[in-house]
Coordinates of C-alpha atoms in Angstrom, one line a residue:
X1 CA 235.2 247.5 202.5
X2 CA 236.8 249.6 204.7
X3 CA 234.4 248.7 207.7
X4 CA 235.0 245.4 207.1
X5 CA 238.8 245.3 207.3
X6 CA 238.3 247.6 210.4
X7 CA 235.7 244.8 212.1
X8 CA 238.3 241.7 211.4
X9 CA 240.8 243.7 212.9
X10 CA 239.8 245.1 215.8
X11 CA 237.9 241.0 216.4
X12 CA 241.6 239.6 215.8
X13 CA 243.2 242.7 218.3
X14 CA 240.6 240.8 220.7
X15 CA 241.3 237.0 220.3
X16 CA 244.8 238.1 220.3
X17 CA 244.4 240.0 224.0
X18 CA 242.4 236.9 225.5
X19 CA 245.0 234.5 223.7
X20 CA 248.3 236.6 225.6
X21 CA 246.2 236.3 228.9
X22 CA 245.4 232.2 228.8
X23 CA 248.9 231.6 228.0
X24 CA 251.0 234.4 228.0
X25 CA 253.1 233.7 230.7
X26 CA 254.8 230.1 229.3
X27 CA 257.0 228.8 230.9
X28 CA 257.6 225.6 228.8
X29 CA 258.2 224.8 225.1
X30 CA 258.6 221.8 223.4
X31 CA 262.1 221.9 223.5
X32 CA 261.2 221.1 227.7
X33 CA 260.6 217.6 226.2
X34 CA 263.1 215.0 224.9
X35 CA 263.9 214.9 221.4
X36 CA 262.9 211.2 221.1
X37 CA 259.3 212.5 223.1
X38 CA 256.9 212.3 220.1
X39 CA 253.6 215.4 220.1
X40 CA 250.7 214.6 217.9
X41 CA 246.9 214.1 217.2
X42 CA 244.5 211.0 216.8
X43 CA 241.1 209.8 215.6
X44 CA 239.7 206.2 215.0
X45 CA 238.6 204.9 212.1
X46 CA 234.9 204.7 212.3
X47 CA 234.9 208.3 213.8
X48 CA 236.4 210.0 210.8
X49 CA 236.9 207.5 207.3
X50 CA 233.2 207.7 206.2
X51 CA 233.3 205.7 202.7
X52 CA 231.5 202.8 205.0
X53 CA 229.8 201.3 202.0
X54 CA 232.6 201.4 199.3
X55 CA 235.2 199.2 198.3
X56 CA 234.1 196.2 199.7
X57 CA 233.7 197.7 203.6
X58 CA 231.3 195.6 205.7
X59 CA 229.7 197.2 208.8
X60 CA 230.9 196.9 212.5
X61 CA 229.6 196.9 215.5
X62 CA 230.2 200.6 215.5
X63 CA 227.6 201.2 212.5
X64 CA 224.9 198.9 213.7
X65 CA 224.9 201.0 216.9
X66 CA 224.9 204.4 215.7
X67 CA 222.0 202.8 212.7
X68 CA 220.0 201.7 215.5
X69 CA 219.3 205.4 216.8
X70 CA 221.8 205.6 219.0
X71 CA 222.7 209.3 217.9
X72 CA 219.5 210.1 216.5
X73 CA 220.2 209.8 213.2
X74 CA 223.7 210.4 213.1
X75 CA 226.2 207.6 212.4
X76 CA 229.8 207.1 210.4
X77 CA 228.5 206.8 207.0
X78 CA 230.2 209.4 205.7
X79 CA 232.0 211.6 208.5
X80 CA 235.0 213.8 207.7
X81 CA 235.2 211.5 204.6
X82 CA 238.9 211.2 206.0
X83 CA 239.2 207.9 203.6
X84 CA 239.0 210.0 200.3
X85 CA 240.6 213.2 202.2
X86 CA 243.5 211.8 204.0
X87 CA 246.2 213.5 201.4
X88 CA 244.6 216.7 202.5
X89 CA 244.2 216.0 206.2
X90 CA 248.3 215.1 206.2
X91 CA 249.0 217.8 204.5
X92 CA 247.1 219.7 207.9
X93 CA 249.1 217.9 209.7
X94 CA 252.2 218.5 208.5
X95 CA 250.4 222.7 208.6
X96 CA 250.1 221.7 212.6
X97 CA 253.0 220.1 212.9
X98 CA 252.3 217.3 214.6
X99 CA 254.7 214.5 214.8
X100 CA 253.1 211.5 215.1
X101 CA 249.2 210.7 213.7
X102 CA 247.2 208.1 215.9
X103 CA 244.8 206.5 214.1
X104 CA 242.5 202.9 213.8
X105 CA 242.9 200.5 210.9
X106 CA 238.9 199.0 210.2
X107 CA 239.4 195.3 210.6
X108 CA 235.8 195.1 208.5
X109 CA 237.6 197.4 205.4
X110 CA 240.6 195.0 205.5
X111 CA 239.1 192.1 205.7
X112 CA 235.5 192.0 205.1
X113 CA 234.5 189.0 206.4
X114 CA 236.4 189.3 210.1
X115 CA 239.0 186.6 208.6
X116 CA 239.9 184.7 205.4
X117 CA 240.5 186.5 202.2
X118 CA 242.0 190.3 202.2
X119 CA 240.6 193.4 200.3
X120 CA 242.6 194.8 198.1
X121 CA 241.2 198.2 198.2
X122 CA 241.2 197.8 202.2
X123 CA 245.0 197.7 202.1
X124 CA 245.8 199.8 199.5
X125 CA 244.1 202.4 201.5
X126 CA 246.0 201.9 204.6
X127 CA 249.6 201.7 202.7
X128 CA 248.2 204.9 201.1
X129 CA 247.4 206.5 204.4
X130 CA 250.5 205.5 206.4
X131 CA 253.0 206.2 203.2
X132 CA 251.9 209.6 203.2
X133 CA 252.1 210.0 206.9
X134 CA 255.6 208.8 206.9
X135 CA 257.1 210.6 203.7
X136 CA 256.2 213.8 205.6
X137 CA 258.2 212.6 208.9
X138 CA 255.2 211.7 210.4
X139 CA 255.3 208.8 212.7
X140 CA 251.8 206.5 212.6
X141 CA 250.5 204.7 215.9
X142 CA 248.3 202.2 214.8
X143 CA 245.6 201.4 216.8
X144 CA 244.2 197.5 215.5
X145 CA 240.9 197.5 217.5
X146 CA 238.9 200.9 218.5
X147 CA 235.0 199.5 219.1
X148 CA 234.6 198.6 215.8
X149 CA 234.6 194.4 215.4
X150 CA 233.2 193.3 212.4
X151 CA 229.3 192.5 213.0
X152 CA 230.0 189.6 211.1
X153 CA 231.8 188.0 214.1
X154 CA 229.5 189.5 216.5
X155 CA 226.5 187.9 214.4
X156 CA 228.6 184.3 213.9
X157 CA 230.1 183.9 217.7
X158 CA 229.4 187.3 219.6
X159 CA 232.6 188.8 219.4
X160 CA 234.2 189.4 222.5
X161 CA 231.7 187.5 224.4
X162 CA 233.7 184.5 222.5
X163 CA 237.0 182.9 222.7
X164 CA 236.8 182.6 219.2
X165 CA 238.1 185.9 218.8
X166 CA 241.3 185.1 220.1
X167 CA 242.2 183.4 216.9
X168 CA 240.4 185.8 214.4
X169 CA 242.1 188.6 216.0
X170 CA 245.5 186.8 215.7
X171 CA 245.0 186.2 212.2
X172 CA 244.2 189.8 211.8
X173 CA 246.9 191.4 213.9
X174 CA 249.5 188.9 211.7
X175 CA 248.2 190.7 208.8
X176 CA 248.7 194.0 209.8
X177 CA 252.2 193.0 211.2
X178 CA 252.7 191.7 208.0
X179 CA 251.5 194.5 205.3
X180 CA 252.4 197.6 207.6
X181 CA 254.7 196.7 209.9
X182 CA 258.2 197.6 207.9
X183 CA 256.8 201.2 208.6
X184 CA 254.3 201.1 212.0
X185 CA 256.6 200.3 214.8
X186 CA 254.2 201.3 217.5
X187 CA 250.5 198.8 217.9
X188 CA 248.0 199.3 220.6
X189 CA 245.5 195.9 219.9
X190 CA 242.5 197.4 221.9
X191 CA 241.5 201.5 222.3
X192 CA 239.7 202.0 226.4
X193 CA 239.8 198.1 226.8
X194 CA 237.9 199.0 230.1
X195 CA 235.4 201.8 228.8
X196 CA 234.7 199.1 225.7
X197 CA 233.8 196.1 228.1
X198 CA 231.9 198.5 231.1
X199 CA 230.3 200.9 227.9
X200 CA 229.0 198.1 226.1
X201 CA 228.3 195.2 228.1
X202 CA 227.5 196.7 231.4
X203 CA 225.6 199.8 230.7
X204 CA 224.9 199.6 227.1
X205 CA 225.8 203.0 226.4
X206 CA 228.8 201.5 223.5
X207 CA 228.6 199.6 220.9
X208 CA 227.5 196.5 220.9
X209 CA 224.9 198.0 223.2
X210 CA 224.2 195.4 225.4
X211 CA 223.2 195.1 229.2
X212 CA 220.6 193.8 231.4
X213 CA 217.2 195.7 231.6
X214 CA 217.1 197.4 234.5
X215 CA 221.4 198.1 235.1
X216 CA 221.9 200.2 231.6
X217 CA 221.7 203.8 230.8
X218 CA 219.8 202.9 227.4
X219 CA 217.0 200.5 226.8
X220 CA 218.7 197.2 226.0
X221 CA 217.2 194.3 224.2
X222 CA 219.7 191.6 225.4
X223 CA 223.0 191.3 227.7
X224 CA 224.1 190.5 231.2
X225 CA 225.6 193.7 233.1
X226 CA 226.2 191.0 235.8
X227 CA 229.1 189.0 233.5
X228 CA 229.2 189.8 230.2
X229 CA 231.6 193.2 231.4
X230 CA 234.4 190.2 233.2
X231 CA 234.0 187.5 230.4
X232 CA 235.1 190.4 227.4
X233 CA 237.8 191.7 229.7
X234 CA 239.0 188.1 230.1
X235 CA 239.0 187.5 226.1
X236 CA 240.6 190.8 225.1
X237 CA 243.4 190.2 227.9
X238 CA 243.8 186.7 226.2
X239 CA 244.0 188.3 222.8
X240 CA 246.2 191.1 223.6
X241 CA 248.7 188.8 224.8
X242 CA 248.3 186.3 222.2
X243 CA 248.8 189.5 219.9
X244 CA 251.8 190.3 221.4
X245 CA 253.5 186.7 221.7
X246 CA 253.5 187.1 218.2
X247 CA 255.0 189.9 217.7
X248 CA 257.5 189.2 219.8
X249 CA 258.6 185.8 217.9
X250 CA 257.7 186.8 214.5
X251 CA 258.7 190.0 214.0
X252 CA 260.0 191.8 216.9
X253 CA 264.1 190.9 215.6
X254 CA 263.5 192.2 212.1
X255 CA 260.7 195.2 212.7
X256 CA 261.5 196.5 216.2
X257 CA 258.0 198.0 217.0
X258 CA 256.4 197.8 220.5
X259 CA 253.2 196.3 220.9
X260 CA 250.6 198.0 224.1
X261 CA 247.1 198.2 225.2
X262 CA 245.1 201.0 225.8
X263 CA 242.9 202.0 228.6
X264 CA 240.9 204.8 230.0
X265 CA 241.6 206.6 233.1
X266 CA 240.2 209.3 235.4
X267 CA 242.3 210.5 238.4
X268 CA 239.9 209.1 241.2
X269 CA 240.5 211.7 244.4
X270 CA 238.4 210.9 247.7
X271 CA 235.0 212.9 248.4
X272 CA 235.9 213.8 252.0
X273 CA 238.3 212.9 254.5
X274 CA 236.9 209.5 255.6
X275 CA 238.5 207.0 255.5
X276 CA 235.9 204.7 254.1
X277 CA 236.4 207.6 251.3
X278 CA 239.9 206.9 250.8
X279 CA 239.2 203.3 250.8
X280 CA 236.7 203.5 247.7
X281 CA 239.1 205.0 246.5
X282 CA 241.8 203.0 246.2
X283 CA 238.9 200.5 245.0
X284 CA 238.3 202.6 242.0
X285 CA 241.6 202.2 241.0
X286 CA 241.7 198.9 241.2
X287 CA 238.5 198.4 239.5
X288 CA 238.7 200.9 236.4
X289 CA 242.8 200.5 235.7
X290 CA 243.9 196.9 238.1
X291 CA 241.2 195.2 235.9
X292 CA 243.5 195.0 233.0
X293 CA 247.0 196.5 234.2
X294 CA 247.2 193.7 237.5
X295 CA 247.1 190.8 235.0
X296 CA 249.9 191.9 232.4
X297 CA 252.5 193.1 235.3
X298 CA 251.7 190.4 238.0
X299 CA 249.8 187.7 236.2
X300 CA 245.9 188.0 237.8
X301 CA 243.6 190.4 238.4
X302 CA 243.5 192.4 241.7
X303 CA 242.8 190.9 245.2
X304 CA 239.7 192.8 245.7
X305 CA 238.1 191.9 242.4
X306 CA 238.7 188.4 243.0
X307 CA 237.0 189.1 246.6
X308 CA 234.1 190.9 245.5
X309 CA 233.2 189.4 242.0
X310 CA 233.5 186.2 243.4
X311 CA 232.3 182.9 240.8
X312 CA 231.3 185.7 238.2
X313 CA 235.2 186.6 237.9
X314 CA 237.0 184.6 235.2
X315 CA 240.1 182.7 236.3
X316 CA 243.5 182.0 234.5
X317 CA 245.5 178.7 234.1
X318 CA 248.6 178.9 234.9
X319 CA 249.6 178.8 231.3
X320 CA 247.7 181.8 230.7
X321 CA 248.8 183.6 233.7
X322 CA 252.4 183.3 232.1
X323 CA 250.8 184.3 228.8
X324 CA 249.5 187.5 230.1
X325 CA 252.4 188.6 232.8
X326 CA 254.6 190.9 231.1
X327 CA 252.5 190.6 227.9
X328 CA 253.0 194.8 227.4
X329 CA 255.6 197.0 226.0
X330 CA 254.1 200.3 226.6
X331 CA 250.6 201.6 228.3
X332 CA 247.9 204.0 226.0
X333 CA 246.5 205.8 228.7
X334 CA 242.9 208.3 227.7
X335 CA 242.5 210.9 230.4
X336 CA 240.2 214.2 230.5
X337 CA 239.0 214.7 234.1
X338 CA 239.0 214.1 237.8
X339 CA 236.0 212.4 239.6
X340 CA 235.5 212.3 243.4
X341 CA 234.9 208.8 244.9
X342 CA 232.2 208.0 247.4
X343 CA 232.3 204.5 249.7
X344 CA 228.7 203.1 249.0
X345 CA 228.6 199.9 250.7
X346 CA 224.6 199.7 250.1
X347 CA 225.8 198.5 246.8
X348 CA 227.2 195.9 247.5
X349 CA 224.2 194.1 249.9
X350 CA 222.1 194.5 246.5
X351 CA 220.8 191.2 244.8
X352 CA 221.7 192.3 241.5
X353 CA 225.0 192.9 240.9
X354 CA 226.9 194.5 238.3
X355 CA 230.6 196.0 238.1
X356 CA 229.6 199.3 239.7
X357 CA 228.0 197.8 243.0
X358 CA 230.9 195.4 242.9
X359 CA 233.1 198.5 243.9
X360 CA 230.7 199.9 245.7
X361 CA 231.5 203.5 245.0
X362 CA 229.7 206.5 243.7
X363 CA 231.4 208.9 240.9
X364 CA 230.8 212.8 241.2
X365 CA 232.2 215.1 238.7
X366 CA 232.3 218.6 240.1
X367 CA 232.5 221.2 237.4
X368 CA 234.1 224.0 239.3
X369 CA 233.1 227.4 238.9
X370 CA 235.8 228.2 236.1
X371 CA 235.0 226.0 234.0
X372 CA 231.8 226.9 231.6
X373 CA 229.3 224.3 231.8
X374 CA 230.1 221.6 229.7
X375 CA 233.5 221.5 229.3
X376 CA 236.1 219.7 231.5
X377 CA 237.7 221.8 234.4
X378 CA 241.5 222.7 233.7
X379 CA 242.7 224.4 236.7
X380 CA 243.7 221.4 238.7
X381 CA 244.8 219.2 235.9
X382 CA 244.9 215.6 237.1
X383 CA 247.2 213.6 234.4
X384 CA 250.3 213.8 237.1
X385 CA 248.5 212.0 239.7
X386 CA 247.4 209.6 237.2
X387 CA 251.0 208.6 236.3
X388 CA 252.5 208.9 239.4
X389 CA 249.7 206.0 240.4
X390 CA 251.2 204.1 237.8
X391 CA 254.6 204.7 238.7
X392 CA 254.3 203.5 242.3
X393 CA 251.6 200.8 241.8
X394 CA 253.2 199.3 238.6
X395 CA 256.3 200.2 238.0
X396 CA 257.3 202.4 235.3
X397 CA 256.7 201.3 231.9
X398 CA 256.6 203.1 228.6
X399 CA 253.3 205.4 228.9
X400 CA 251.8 207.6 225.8
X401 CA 249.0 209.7 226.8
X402 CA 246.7 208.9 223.8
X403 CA 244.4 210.6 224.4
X404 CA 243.7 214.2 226.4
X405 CA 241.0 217.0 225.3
X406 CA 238.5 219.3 225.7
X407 CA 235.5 219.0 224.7
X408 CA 233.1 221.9 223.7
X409 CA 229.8 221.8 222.0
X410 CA 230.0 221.2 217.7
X411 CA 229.2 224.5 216.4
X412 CA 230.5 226.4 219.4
X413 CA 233.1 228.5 217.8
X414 CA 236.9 228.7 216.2
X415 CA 237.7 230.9 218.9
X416 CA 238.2 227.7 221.5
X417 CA 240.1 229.0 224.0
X418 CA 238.6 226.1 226.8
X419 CA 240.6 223.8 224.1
X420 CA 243.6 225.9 224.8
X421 CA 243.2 226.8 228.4
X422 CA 243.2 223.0 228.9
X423 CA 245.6 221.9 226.5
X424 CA 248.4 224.5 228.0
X425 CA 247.5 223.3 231.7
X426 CA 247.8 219.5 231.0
X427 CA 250.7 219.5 228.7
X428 CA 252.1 221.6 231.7
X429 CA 250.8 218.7 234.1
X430 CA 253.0 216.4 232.5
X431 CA 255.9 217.9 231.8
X432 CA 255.9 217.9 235.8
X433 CA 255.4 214.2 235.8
X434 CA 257.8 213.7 233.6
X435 CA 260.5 215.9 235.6
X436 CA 259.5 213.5 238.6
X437 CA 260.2 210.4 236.7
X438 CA 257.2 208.9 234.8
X439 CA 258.2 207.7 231.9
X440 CA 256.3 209.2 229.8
X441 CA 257.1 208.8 225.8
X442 CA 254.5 210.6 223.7
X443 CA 251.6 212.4 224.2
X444 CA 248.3 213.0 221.8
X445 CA 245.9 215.5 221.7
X446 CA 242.4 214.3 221.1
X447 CA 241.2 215.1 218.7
X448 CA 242.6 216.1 215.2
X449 CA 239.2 216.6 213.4
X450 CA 235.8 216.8 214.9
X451 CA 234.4 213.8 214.1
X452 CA 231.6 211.4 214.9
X453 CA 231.6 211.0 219.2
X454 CA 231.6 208.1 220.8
X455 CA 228.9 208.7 223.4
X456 CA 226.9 211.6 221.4
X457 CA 227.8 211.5 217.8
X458 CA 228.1 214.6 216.6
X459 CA 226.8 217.3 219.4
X460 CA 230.2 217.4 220.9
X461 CA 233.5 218.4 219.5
X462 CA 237.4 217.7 220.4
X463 CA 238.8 218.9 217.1
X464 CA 242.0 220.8 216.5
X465 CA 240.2 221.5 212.9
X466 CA 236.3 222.0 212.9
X467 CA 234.7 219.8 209.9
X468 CA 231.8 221.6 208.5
X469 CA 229.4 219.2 207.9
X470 CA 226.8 221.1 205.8
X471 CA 229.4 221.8 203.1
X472 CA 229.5 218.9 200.8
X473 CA 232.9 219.3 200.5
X474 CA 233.9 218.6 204.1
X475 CA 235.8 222.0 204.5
X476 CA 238.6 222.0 207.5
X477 CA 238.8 225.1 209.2
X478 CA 241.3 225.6 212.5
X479 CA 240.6 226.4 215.4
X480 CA 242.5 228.8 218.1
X481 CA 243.7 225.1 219.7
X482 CA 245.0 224.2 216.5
X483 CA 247.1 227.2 215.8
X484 CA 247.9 227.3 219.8
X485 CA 249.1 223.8 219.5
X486 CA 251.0 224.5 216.2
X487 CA 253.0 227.3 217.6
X488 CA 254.0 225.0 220.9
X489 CA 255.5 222.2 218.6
X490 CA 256.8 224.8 216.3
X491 CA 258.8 226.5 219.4
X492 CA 256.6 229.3 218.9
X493 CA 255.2 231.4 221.3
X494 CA 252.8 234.2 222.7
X495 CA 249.9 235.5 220.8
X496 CA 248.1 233.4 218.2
X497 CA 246.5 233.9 214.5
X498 CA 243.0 232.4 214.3
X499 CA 239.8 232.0 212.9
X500 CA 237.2 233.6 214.8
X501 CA 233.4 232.5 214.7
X502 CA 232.3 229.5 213.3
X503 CA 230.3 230.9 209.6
X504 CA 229.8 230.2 205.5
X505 CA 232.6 232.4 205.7
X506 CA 236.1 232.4 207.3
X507 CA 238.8 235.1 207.6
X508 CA 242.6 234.1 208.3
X509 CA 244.6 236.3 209.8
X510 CA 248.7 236.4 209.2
X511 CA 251.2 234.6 210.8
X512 CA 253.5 237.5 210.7
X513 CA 253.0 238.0 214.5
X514 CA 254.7 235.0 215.7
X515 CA 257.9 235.0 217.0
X516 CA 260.4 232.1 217.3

């Protein structure tokens, strides 16, 4: 007995020496940040809920691609089994102290069919969810679409490929406005509109899954790389600002919320000096964020789209240009990494054509020698960059980083202090944007529970809390980054209590070390 107190303390003297070297020299708290700044967590529905068969859920996109192999073998079916767990994950939350909870309503568990009739047991879990959230002080951010259409709709019309959607998704969004919006007062219609159109109709690595033969990462059996990627960005930018028309007339006086769009973005730095280098990258910009930001600040989609897309690039009325300008209260904006641009103008003289020879550019990641292999680099965090583009390219709207993480392999260990190292340098990162003006009104670390990942299931983790999976009963354990993060929103600082490695068994140290 004795050995074993003397092990689990001189492991904890050891996590407590790396933990005061990573981040022992703050220089920023929380109380850096506004009061009306907002810190918390996220997940998405399909990644976390499980319960995918029960009370009247029908699948989505989202479960016909992960049943289809796309994880081999793993899928959403149950998960973190977050729909029967969510009193106990709050109550994590509220351990954490998080602030505000990002998460995904299932548009197929509240309304089975993708339109007509509600279920009852749909909505009674979402009231549940977000009345728990907010009798704790907890703010939700509802997110109404996060790759998950109903397959009904895909099955019917195709889903995004359709203009049909436009209306379903109305009628849905209404709903929501409707049930939840007395206590949601910030909507995101679309999670990574860009990664959801280029992921799963370009290169087929998303849900639905589709692309043309010889273009995608994964074997496809139908799609169009060439225009399916354009025709879905054209619908969802037609649906997000139908979505938020009608907020804006229905319920905007009386509820007060803010309606955005999310997207995904890298900071895109040039290979070398060249300038054709420079020029690709100012391409990628355009390309990746212009795509879907051009349209809703200046009514169309970037000049050298237009130029380079040509016929296959789909063109608004005038009507809908007026729709679509200004259509956007606040930007969700995903970022993990830097990638180095290359000009490839072979690309572009190919016969074939796709988004990426479109641009014409080549993406490197470099991994620096820091970083272990794996994870994303955090030594030259890139998130003020990112917003300082968006300052001076489109003026400075409302931003909340939804999404930022590290990412580390599942069963890696508790003892995550990549998660930290990169959580301390970004949050860092954008305070500085922030002290130079971007405006800047939340931020979210990705993720709150390891659950099921987009491109790899569950190999990859980006948890504040591990979820052991092999437990039937789900058991939450957290990590280093969860009681790092803790601490930080807490006004806490220095040295850290933590679990160490990841085992049937898992010590707790005290909190007494902490200091205020």
């Amino acid at each position: 007995m004795m050995q074993q107190q003397q092990q689990r303390l001189y492991l904890l003297v050891l996590v407590a020496m790396h933990f005061a070297v990573v981040v022992g020299d703050d220089d920023f708290s929380r109380n850096d940040f506004p009061a009306s700044f907002v810190f918390g967590s996220g997940s998405s529905a399909y990644q976390v809920e499980g319960a995918a068969f029960e009370d009247g859920r029908t699948p989505s996109i989202w479960d016909t691609f992960s049943h289809a192999g796309a994880y081999n073998g793993a899928n959403g079916d149950i998960a973190c089994d977050a729909y029967h767990k969510y009193k106990e994950d709050v109550q994590l939350m509220v351990d954490t102290g998080l602030e505000a909870y990002r998460f995904s309503i299932s548009w197929s568990r509240l309304i089975p069919n993708g339109r007509g009739p509600v279920n009852p047991k749909g909505l009674q879990y979402y009231n549940s969810l977000i009345n728990e959230l907010v009798s704790h002080g907890i703010q939700p951010h509802v997110t109404l679409c996060h790759d998950d259409v109903p397959q009904v709709l895909e099955d019917e019309y195709g889903g995004w490929l359709s203009e049909k959607i436009i209306n379903d998704f109305i009628a849905y969004a209404d709903i929501c406005f409707k049930e939840f919006g007395d206590r949601v007062l910030h909507w995101t219609t679309v999670n990574e509109a860009n990664v959801f159109a280029l992921g799963g109709y370009d290169l087929g690595f998303t849900p639905p899954g589709r692309c043309s033969p010889h273009v995608g990462i994964g074997p496809c059996s139908r799609g169009n790389s060439s225009t399916e990627p354009y025709i879905v960005a054209h619908n969802m930018l037609l649906t997000h600002s139908s979505v938020f028309r009608l907020y804006k007339r229905k319920y905007k006086s009386t509820q007060h919320g803010f309606v955005g769009l999310n997207i995904f973005a890298y900071r895109f730095i040039p290979h070398t000096n060249a300038t054709a280098d420079e020029g690709a990258t100012l391409r990628a910009y355009a390309f990746y964020l212009g795509w879907f930001i051009s349209p809703l600040i200046f009514g169309d989609y970037p000049v050298t789209m237009k130029d380079r897309v040509g016929s296959r690039m789909p063109t608004f009325t005038r009507q809908e240009s007026e729709q679509v300008k200004g259509a956007i209260d606040f930007i969700g904006l995903n970022h993990y990494a830097t990638l180095h641009v290359k000009d490839r103008p072979s690309a572009f003289e190919r016969d074939y054509r796709d988004f990426s020879t479109d641009a014409a550019i080549q993406l490197v990641f470099e991994q620096g020698g820091v970083t272990p292999k794996g994870e994303y680099p955090w030594t030259q965090p890139g998130l003020r960059a990112v917003l300082e583009y968006f300052k001076k390219t489109y003026g400075n709207l409302p931003i909340y980083i939804h999404e930022n993480g590290q990412t580390t392999p599942r069963n890696a260990t508790l003892n995550d202090t990549g998660r930290v190292e990169y959580l301390h340098a970004y949050i860092r990162n954008l305070l500085d944007a922030m002290r130079n003006g971007s405006n800047v009104r939340g931020y979210f670390s990705w993720s709150f529970l390891d659950g099921l990942e987009l491109l790899d299931g569950y190999k990859s983790a980006y948890g504040l809390y591990y979820v052991d999976l092999d437990d039937k009963n789900l058991t939450r354990y957290p990590k280093l980054s969860q009681q790092w993060y803790s601490n930080f929103l807490k006004g806490k600082s220095r040295k850290s209590n933590v679990n160490l490695e990841i085992g049937k068994e898992v010590s707790h140290s005290s909190e007494s070390e902490f200091s205020s």
